[in-house]
PDB file of C-alpha atoms in Angstrom:
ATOM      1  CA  UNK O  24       3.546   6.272  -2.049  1.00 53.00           C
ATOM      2  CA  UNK O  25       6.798   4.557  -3.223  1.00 51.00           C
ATOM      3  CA  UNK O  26       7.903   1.226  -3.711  1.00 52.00           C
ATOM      4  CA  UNK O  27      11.344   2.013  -5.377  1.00 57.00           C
ATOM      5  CA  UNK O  28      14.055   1.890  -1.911  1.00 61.00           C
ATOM      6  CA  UNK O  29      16.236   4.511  -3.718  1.00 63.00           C
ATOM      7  CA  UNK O  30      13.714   7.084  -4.677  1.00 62.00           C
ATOM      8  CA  UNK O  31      11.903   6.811  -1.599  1.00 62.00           C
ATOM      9  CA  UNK O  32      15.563   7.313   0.297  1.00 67.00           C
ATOM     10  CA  UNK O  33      15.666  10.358  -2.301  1.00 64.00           C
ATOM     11  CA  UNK O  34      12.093  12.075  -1.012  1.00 65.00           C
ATOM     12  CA  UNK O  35      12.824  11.497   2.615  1.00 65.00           C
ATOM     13  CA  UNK O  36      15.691  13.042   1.981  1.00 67.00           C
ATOM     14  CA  UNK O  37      14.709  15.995   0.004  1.00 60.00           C
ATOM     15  CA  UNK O  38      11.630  17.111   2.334  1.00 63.00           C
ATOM     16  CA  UNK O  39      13.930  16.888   5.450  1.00 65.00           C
ATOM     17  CA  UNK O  40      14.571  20.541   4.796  1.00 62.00           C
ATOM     18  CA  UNK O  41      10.530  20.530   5.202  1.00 60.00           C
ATOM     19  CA  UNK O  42      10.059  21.630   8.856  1.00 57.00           C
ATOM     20  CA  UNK O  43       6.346  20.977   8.283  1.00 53.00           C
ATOM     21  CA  UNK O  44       6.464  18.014   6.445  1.00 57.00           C
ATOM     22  CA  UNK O  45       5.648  14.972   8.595  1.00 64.00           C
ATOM     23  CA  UNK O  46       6.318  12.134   5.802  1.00 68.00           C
ATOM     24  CA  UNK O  47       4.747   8.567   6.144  1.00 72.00           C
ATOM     25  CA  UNK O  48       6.133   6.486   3.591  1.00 73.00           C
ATOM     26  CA  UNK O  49       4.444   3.626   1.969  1.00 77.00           C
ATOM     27  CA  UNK O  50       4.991   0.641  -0.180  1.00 75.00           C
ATOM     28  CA  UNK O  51       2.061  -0.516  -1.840  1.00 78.00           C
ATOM     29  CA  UNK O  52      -1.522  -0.134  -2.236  1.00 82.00           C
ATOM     30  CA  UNK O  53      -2.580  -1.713   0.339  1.00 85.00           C
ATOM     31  CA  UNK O  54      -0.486   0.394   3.058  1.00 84.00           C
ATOM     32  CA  UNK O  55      -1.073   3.367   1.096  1.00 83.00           C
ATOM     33  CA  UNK O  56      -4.706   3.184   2.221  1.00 86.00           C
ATOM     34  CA  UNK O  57      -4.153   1.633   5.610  1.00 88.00           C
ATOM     35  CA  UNK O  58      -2.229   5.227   6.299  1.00 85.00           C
ATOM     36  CA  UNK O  59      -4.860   7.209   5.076  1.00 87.00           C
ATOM     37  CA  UNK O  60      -6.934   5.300   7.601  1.00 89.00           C
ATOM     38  CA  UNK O  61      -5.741   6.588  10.022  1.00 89.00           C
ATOM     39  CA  UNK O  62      -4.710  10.476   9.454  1.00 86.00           C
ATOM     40  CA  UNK O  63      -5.759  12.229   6.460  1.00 86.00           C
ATOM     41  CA  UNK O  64      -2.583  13.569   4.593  1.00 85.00           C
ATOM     42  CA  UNK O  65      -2.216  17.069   3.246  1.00 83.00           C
ATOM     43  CA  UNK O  66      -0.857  15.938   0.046  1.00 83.00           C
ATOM     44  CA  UNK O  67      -0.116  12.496  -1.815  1.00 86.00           C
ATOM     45  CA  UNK O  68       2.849  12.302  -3.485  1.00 83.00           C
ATOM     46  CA  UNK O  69       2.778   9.001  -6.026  1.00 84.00           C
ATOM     47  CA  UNK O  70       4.601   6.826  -7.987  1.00 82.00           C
ATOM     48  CA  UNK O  71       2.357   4.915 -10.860  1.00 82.00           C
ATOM     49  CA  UNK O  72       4.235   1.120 -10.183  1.00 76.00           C
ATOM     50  CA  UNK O  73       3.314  -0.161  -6.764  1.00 70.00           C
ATOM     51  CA  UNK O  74       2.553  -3.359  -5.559  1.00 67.00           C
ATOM     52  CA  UNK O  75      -0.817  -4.582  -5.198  1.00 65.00           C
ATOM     53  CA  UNK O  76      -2.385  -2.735  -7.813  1.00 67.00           C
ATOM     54  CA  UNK O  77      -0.895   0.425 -10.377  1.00 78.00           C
ATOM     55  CA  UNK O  78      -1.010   4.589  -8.928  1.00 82.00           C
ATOM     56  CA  UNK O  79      -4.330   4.593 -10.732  1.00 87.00           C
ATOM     57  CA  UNK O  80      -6.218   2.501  -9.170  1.00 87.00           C
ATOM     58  CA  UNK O  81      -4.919   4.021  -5.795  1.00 89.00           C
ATOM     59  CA  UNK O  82      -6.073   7.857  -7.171  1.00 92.00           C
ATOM     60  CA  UNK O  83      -9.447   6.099  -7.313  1.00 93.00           C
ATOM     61  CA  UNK O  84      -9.549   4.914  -4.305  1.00 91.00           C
ATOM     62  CA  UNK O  85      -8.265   8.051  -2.206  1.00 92.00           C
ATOM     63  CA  UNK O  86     -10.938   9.783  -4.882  1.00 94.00           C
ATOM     64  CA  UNK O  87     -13.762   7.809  -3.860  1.00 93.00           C
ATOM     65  CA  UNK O  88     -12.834   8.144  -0.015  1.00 89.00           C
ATOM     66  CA  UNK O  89     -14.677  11.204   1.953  1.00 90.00           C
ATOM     67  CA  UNK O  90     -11.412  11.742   4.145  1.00 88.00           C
ATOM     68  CA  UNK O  91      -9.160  11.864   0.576  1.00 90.00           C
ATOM     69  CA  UNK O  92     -11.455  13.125  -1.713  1.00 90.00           C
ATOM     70  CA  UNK O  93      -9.980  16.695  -1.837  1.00 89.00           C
ATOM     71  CA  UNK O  94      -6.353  15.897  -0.915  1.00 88.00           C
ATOM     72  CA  UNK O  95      -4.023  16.881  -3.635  1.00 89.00           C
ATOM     73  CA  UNK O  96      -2.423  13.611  -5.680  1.00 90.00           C
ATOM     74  CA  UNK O  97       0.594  14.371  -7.487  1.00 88.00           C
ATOM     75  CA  UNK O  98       1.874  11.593  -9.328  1.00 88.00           C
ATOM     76  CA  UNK O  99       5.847  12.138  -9.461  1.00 84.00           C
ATOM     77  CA  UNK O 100       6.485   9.038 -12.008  1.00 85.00           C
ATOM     78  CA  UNK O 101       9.524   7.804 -14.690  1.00 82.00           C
ATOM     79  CA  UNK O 102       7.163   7.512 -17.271  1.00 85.00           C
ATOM     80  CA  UNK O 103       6.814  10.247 -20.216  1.00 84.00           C
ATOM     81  CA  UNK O 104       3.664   8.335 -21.374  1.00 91.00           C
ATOM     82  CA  UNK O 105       0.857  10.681 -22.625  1.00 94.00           C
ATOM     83  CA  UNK O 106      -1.524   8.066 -22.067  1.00 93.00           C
ATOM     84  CA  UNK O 107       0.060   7.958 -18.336  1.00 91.00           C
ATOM     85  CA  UNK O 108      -0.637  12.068 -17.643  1.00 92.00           C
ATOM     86  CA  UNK O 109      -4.161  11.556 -19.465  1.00 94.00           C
ATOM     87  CA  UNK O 110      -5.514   8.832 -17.342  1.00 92.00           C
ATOM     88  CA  UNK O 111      -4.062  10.055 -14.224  1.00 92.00           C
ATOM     89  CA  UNK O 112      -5.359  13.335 -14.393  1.00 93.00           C
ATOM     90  CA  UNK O 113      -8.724  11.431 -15.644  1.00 93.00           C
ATOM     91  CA  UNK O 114      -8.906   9.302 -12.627  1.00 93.00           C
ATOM     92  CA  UNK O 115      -8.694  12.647 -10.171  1.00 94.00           C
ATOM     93  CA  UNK O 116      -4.891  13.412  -9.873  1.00 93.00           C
ATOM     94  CA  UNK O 117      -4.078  16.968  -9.601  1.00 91.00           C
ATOM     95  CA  UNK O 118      -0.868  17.026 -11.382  1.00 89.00           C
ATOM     96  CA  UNK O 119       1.574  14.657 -13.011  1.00 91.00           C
ATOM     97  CA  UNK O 120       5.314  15.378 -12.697  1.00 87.00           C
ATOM     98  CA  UNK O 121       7.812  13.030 -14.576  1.00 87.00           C
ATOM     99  CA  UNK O 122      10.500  12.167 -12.401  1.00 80.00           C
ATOM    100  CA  UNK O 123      14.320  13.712 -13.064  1.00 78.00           C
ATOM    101  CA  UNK O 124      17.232  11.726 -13.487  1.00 77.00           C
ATOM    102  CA  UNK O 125      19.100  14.369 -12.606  1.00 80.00           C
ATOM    103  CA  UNK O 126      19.177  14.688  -8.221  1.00 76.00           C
ATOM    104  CA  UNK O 127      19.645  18.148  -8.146  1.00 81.00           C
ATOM    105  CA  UNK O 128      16.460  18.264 -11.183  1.00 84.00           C
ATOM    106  CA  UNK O 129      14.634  15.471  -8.505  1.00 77.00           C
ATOM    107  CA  UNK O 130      14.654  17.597  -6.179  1.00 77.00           C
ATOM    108  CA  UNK O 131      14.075  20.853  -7.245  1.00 81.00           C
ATOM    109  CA  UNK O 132      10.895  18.901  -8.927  1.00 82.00           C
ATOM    110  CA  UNK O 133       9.620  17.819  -5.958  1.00 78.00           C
ATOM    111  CA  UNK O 134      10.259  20.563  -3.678  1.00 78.00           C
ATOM    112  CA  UNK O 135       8.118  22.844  -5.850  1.00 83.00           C
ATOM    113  CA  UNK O 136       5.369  20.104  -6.201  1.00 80.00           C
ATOM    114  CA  UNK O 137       5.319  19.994  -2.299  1.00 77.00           C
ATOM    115  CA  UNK O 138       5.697  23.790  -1.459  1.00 78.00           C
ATOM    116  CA  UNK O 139       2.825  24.670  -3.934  1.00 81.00           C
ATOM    117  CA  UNK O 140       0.516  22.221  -3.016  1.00 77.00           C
ATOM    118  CA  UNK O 141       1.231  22.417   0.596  1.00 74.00           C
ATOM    119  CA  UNK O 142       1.888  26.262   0.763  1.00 68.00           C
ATOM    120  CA  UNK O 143      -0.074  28.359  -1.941  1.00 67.00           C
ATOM    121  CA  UNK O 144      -2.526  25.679  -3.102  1.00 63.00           C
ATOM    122  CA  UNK O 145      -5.077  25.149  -0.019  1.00 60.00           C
ATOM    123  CA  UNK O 146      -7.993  22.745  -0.901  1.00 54.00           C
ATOM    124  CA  UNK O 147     -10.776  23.726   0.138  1.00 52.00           C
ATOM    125  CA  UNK O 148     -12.540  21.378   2.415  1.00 54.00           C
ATOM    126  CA  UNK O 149     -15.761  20.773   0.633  1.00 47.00           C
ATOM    127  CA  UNK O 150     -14.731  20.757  -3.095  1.00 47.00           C
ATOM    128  CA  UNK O 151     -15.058  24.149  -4.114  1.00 43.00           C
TER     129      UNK O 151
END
């Protein structure tokens, strides 16, 4: 979930190299959870600013959703904010990564984020 143009340009193209990654992209709050509607993603990447309400109210949402409640939330945000990685992680996310500047930094950042909780992390269905 991205509302930045640019960094959303920068993840689509980053998990290209992703054979297995089928990436739905969206916008705001509001289409974030119109997409989860209707197919339940693997993994959430998120970005704290989006319109129609902040990251955290969305990681409380997918949390309080039976088809999202176990889908890994990584928040892959700008801010450095302790208070940001505490009440994210609070609110159900399963890890916090602070966004590069750097591209090559962005997306070595997010590939590992993706390829561990896609590839060695596997959720188990019912919580445990």
């Amino acid at each position: 979930m991205e509302d930045n143009p640019a960094d959303a340009r920068l993840v689509r193209e980053h998990l290209r190299g992703f054979d297995w990654a089928d990436l739905v992209l969206a916008g705001s709050r509001d289409e974030a959870l119109r997409c989860v509607e209707q197919r339940v993603p693997e993994l959430v990447l998120l970005d704290l600013s989006l319109p129609g309400g902040n990251g955290m109210h969305l990681i409380r949402d997918l949390r309080h959703t039976d088809r999202t409640r176990y889908t890994p939330i990584v928040v892959f945000s700008g801010s450095s904010r302790p208070s940001d990685v505490h009440l994210c992680l609070s609110a159900g996310a399963s890890a916090f990564v602070r966004k590069p500047g750097d591209p090559d930094a962005y997306r070595r950042a997010l590939e590992t984020a993706v390829s561990f909780w896609c590839v060695v992390a596997e959720p188990s269905p019912n919580g445990g």
